[in-house]
XYZ file of N, CA and C in Angstrom:
327
model
N -2.612 -8.805 -27.349
C -1.224 -8.910 -27.002
C -1.101 -8.748 -25.488
N -0.310 -9.585 -24.852
C -0.088 -9.468 -23.418
C 0.711 -8.209 -23.120
N 0.448 -7.599 -21.975
C 1.149 -6.356 -21.631
C 2.655 -6.566 -21.530
N 3.086 -7.762 -21.129
C 4.523 -8.040 -21.017
C 5.227 -7.961 -22.364
N 4.494 -8.165 -23.452
C 5.076 -8.169 -24.796
C 4.781 -6.903 -25.584
N 4.069 -5.964 -24.989
C 3.608 -4.775 -25.715
C 4.632 -3.644 -25.678
N 4.737 -2.961 -26.804
C 5.518 -1.731 -26.898
C 4.601 -0.665 -27.480
N 4.394 0.400 -26.715
C 3.583 1.530 -27.168
C 4.517 2.505 -27.867
N 4.156 2.891 -29.083
C 4.938 3.874 -29.838
C 4.025 5.039 -30.194
N 4.576 6.249 -30.162
C 3.783 7.432 -30.488
C 4.708 8.580 -30.849
N 4.116 9.571 -31.470
C 4.796 10.832 -31.741
C 3.896 11.940 -31.227
N 4.400 12.785 -30.332
C 3.574 13.867 -29.797
C 3.051 14.797 -30.887
N 1.904 15.384 -30.602
C 1.304 16.364 -31.508
C 1.563 17.758 -30.930
N 2.838 18.108 -30.883
C 3.293 19.391 -30.345
C 4.708 19.638 -30.867
N 5.171 20.879 -30.705
C 6.546 21.193 -31.087
C 7.482 20.351 -30.225
N 8.562 19.886 -30.741
C 9.156 20.088 -32.064
C 8.808 18.992 -33.075
N 7.704 18.289 -32.877
C 7.362 17.131 -33.706
C 6.340 17.430 -34.795
N 5.969 18.691 -34.964
C 4.867 19.049 -35.854
C 5.127 18.723 -37.323
N 6.364 18.576 -37.719
C 6.677 18.231 -39.111
C 6.790 16.722 -39.323
N 6.714 15.947 -38.251
C 6.852 14.499 -38.345
C 5.577 13.886 -38.911
N 5.715 12.980 -39.850
C 4.558 12.349 -40.502
C 3.701 11.544 -39.525
N 4.268 11.121 -38.402
C 3.512 10.317 -37.438
C 2.997 11.140 -36.260
N 3.086 12.457 -36.321
C 2.681 13.288 -35.175
C 1.215 13.035 -34.823
N 0.971 12.933 -33.527
C -0.385 12.723 -33.044
C -0.886 11.295 -33.157
N -0.032 10.398 -33.589
C -0.454 8.999 -33.757
C 0.133 8.126 -32.658
N -0.537 7.017 -32.390
C -0.105 6.055 -31.386
C -0.403 4.664 -31.914
N 0.458 3.707 -31.582
C 0.259 2.321 -31.997
C 0.842 1.400 -30.928
N 0.417 0.160 -30.960
C 0.975 -0.868 -30.087
C 1.574 -1.936 -30.978
N 2.792 -2.311 -30.675
C 3.508 -3.311 -31.448
C 4.287 -4.184 -30.469
N 5.091 -5.057 -30.975
C 5.948 -5.892 -30.145
C 7.359 -5.849 -30.686
N 8.179 -6.747 -30.209
C 9.541 -6.871 -30.717
C 9.656 -8.269 -31.297
N 10.090 -8.414 -32.547
C 10.591 -7.337 -33.399
C 9.468 -6.382 -33.793
N 9.846 -5.120 -33.904
C 8.892 -4.051 -34.194
C 8.317 -4.181 -35.597
N 7.024 -3.888 -35.708
C 6.351 -3.851 -37.005
C 6.985 -2.738 -37.835
N 7.342 -2.993 -39.094
C 7.964 -1.958 -39.931
C 7.134 -0.678 -40.032
N 5.818 -0.776 -39.910
C 4.962 0.406 -40.008
C 5.111 1.343 -38.811
N 5.728 0.887 -37.740
C 5.868 1.731 -36.545
C 7.268 2.314 -36.399
N 8.108 2.154 -37.386
C 9.497 2.625 -37.294
C 9.623 4.145 -37.242
N 8.645 4.904 -37.741
C 8.764 6.355 -37.799
C 8.356 7.091 -36.535
N 7.884 6.377 -35.521
C 7.455 7.025 -34.284
C 8.677 7.455 -33.468
N 8.528 8.543 -32.719
C 9.666 9.107 -31.995
C 9.795 8.619 -30.553
N 8.734 8.083 -29.976
C 8.740 7.673 -28.574
C 8.278 6.219 -28.449
N 8.811 5.532 -27.441
C 8.375 4.155 -27.185
C 8.516 3.829 -25.700
N 7.604 3.001 -25.227
C 7.612 2.521 -23.841
C 7.070 1.106 -23.850
N 7.628 0.269 -23.010
C 7.105 -1.087 -22.874
C 8.206 -2.116 -22.922
N 7.972 -3.163 -23.696
C 8.898 -4.282 -23.752
C 10.295 -3.850 -24.212
N 10.399 -2.713 -24.843
C 11.701 -2.181 -25.257
C 12.504 -1.653 -24.067
N 11.856 -1.488 -22.916
C 12.509 -0.947 -21.724
C 13.019 -2.060 -20.817
N 14.183 -1.845 -20.248
C 14.769 -2.808 -19.314
C 13.825 -2.995 -18.124
N 13.567 -4.237 -17.780
C 12.755 -4.551 -16.617
C 11.256 -4.615 -16.853
N 10.794 -4.295 -18.067
C 9.350 -4.285 -18.342
C 8.726 -5.652 -18.086
N 9.351 -6.695 -18.596
C 8.776 -8.043 -18.443
C 8.822 -8.524 -16.997
N 9.763 -8.013 -16.216
C 9.886 -8.442 -14.828
C 8.841 -7.790 -13.929
N 8.217 -6.715 -14.368
C 7.172 -6.065 -13.574
C 5.966 -6.992 -13.471
N 5.205 -6.815 -12.423
C 3.951 -7.559 -12.306
C 2.939 -6.973 -13.290
N 1.885 -7.712 -13.541
C 0.824 -7.212 -14.427
C 0.258 -5.902 -13.890
N 0.035 -5.838 -12.586
C -0.499 -4.612 -11.980
C 0.455 -3.436 -12.176
N 1.750 -3.679 -12.043
C 2.736 -2.605 -12.246
C 2.742 -2.130 -13.694
N 2.642 -3.064 -14.634
C 2.606 -2.668 -16.053
C 1.336 -1.882 -16.360
N 0.192 -2.323 -15.830
C -1.059 -1.601 -16.077
C -1.004 -0.198 -15.473
N -0.420 -0.075 -14.296
C -0.281 1.241 -13.670
C 0.615 2.134 -14.530
N 1.716 1.591 -15.034
C 2.613 2.358 -15.905
C 1.902 2.766 -17.190
N 1.092 1.874 -17.752
C 0.347 2.201 -18.973
C -0.664 3.316 -18.718
N -1.314 3.302 -17.565
C -2.268 4.372 -17.244
C -1.569 5.711 -17.059
N -0.416 5.706 -16.397
C 0.349 6.956 -16.266
C 0.764 7.457 -17.641
N 1.216 6.540 -18.493
C 1.620 6.901 -19.847
C 0.443 7.470 -20.626
N -0.708 6.827 -20.536
C -1.894 7.301 -21.257
C -2.245 8.720 -20.837
N -2.214 8.983 -19.546
C -2.516 10.321 -19.039
C -1.522 11.344 -19.592
N -0.260 11.000 -19.573
C 0.788 11.881 -20.102
C 0.607 12.128 -21.597
N 0.307 11.073 -22.331
C 0.155 11.200 -23.783
C -1.010 12.126 -24.136
N -2.093 12.037 -23.385
C -3.263 12.878 -23.653
C -2.995 14.320 -23.226
N -2.489 14.505 -22.016
C -2.323 15.858 -21.464
C -1.107 16.597 -22.009
N 0.020 15.920 -22.144
C 1.252 16.599 -22.550
C 1.518 16.512 -24.044
N 1.183 15.362 -24.630
C 1.558 15.123 -26.022
C 0.414 15.319 -27.003
N -0.762 15.693 -26.496
C -1.924 16.001 -27.342
C -2.370 14.832 -28.223
N -2.269 13.621 -27.683
C -2.783 12.442 -28.377
C -4.283 12.373 -28.073
N -5.098 12.176 -29.082
C -6.547 12.093 -28.882
C -6.896 10.839 -28.086
N -7.782 10.987 -27.102
C -8.126 9.855 -26.242
C -8.723 8.695 -27.032
N -9.514 8.977 -28.057
C -10.083 7.906 -28.876
C -9.022 7.121 -29.624
N -8.014 7.816 -30.131
C -6.907 7.142 -30.824
C -6.100 6.301 -29.847
N -5.891 6.840 -28.643
C -5.151 6.104 -27.630
C -5.905 4.841 -27.236
N -7.201 4.964 -26.983
C -8.006 3.797 -26.602
C -7.980 2.726 -27.690
N -8.096 3.146 -28.935
C -8.080 2.185 -30.038
C -6.775 1.398 -30.054
N -5.665 2.077 -29.837
C -4.367 1.400 -29.822
C -4.217 0.530 -28.572
N -4.502 1.095 -27.399
C -4.300 0.376 -26.141
C -5.254 -0.807 -25.993
N -6.381 -0.788 -26.670
C -7.318 -1.918 -26.605
C -6.689 -3.215 -27.106
N -5.580 -3.124 -27.795
C -4.874 -4.318 -28.260
C -4.131 -5.020 -27.125
N -3.986 -4.337 -25.990
C -3.251 -4.884 -24.851
C -4.229 -5.606 -23.931
N -3.996 -6.899 -23.717
C -4.861 -7.686 -22.833
C -4.889 -7.059 -21.445
N -6.074 -6.966 -20.885
C -6.229 -6.438 -19.541
C -6.388 -4.935 -19.472
N -6.273 -4.230 -20.616
C -6.441 -2.771 -20.592
C -7.901 -2.451 -20.301
N -8.195 -1.827 -19.148
C -9.585 -1.579 -18.782
C -10.159 -0.269 -19.312
N -9.346 0.559 -19.911
C -9.811 1.847 -20.410
C -9.224 2.990 -19.604
N -9.249 4.174 -20.188
C -8.594 5.334 -19.579
C -9.125 5.644 -18.186
N -10.416 5.667 -17.987
C -10.973 6.047 -16.693
C -11.180 4.898 -15.738
N -10.624 3.752 -16.042
C -10.900 2.553 -15.253
C -9.642 1.911 -14.694
N -8.725 2.716 -14.213
C -7.489 2.171 -13.660
C -7.803 1.335 -12.424
N -7.416 0.052 -12.413
C -7.752 -0.819 -11.286
C -7.150 -0.349 -9.973
N -6.026 0.345 -10.020
C -5.378 0.798 -8.796
C -6.038 2.044 -8.222
N -6.966 2.671 -8.975
C -7.682 3.841 -8.487
C -8.950 3.457 -7.726
N -9.352 2.205 -7.840
C -10.582 1.759 -7.195
C -10.279 1.315 -5.767
N -11.178 1.605 -4.832
C -10.943 1.187 -3.452
C -10.933 -0.329 -3.328
N -10.089 -0.832 -2.436
C -10.050 -2.260 -2.144
C -11.218 -2.611 -1.248
N -11.446 -3.897 -1.056
C -12.499 -4.332 -0.136
C -12.264 -3.725 1.229
N -13.309 -3.252 1.807
C -13.206 -2.674 3.135
C -12.878 -1.193 3.135
N -12.495 -0.650 1.981
C -12.223 0.784 1.890
C -13.466 1.478 1.373
N -13.731 2.653 1.901
C -14.936 3.367 1.490
C -14.734 4.115 0.195
N -13.491 4.511 -0.107
C -13.240 5.270 -1.321
C -13.626 6.726 -1.193
N -13.976 7.165 0.016
C -14.357 8.569 0.215
C -13.275 9.321 0.923
């Protein structure tokens, strides 16, 4: 799925979501939303105003920030996140954010 069409849905694995059947889970869907993803409490992506107008680099940067937040704040397992995000074309992986790498001519030190 292209990043312009992707919607990431998840439910944090922390209070006050501990009684939610989808807690700790993450999925990638589009619009119209897959009926199986209706129970998630959070969403980011094509459901947000301006998502499609962002450049690919801007969307990938936003996805990396989201991934970091989901792992650190929402207690989403990195393996589960990678499995879901791998459905998004161009997703390079959690530790491989293209904007973190030095450009040509930069030493990166």
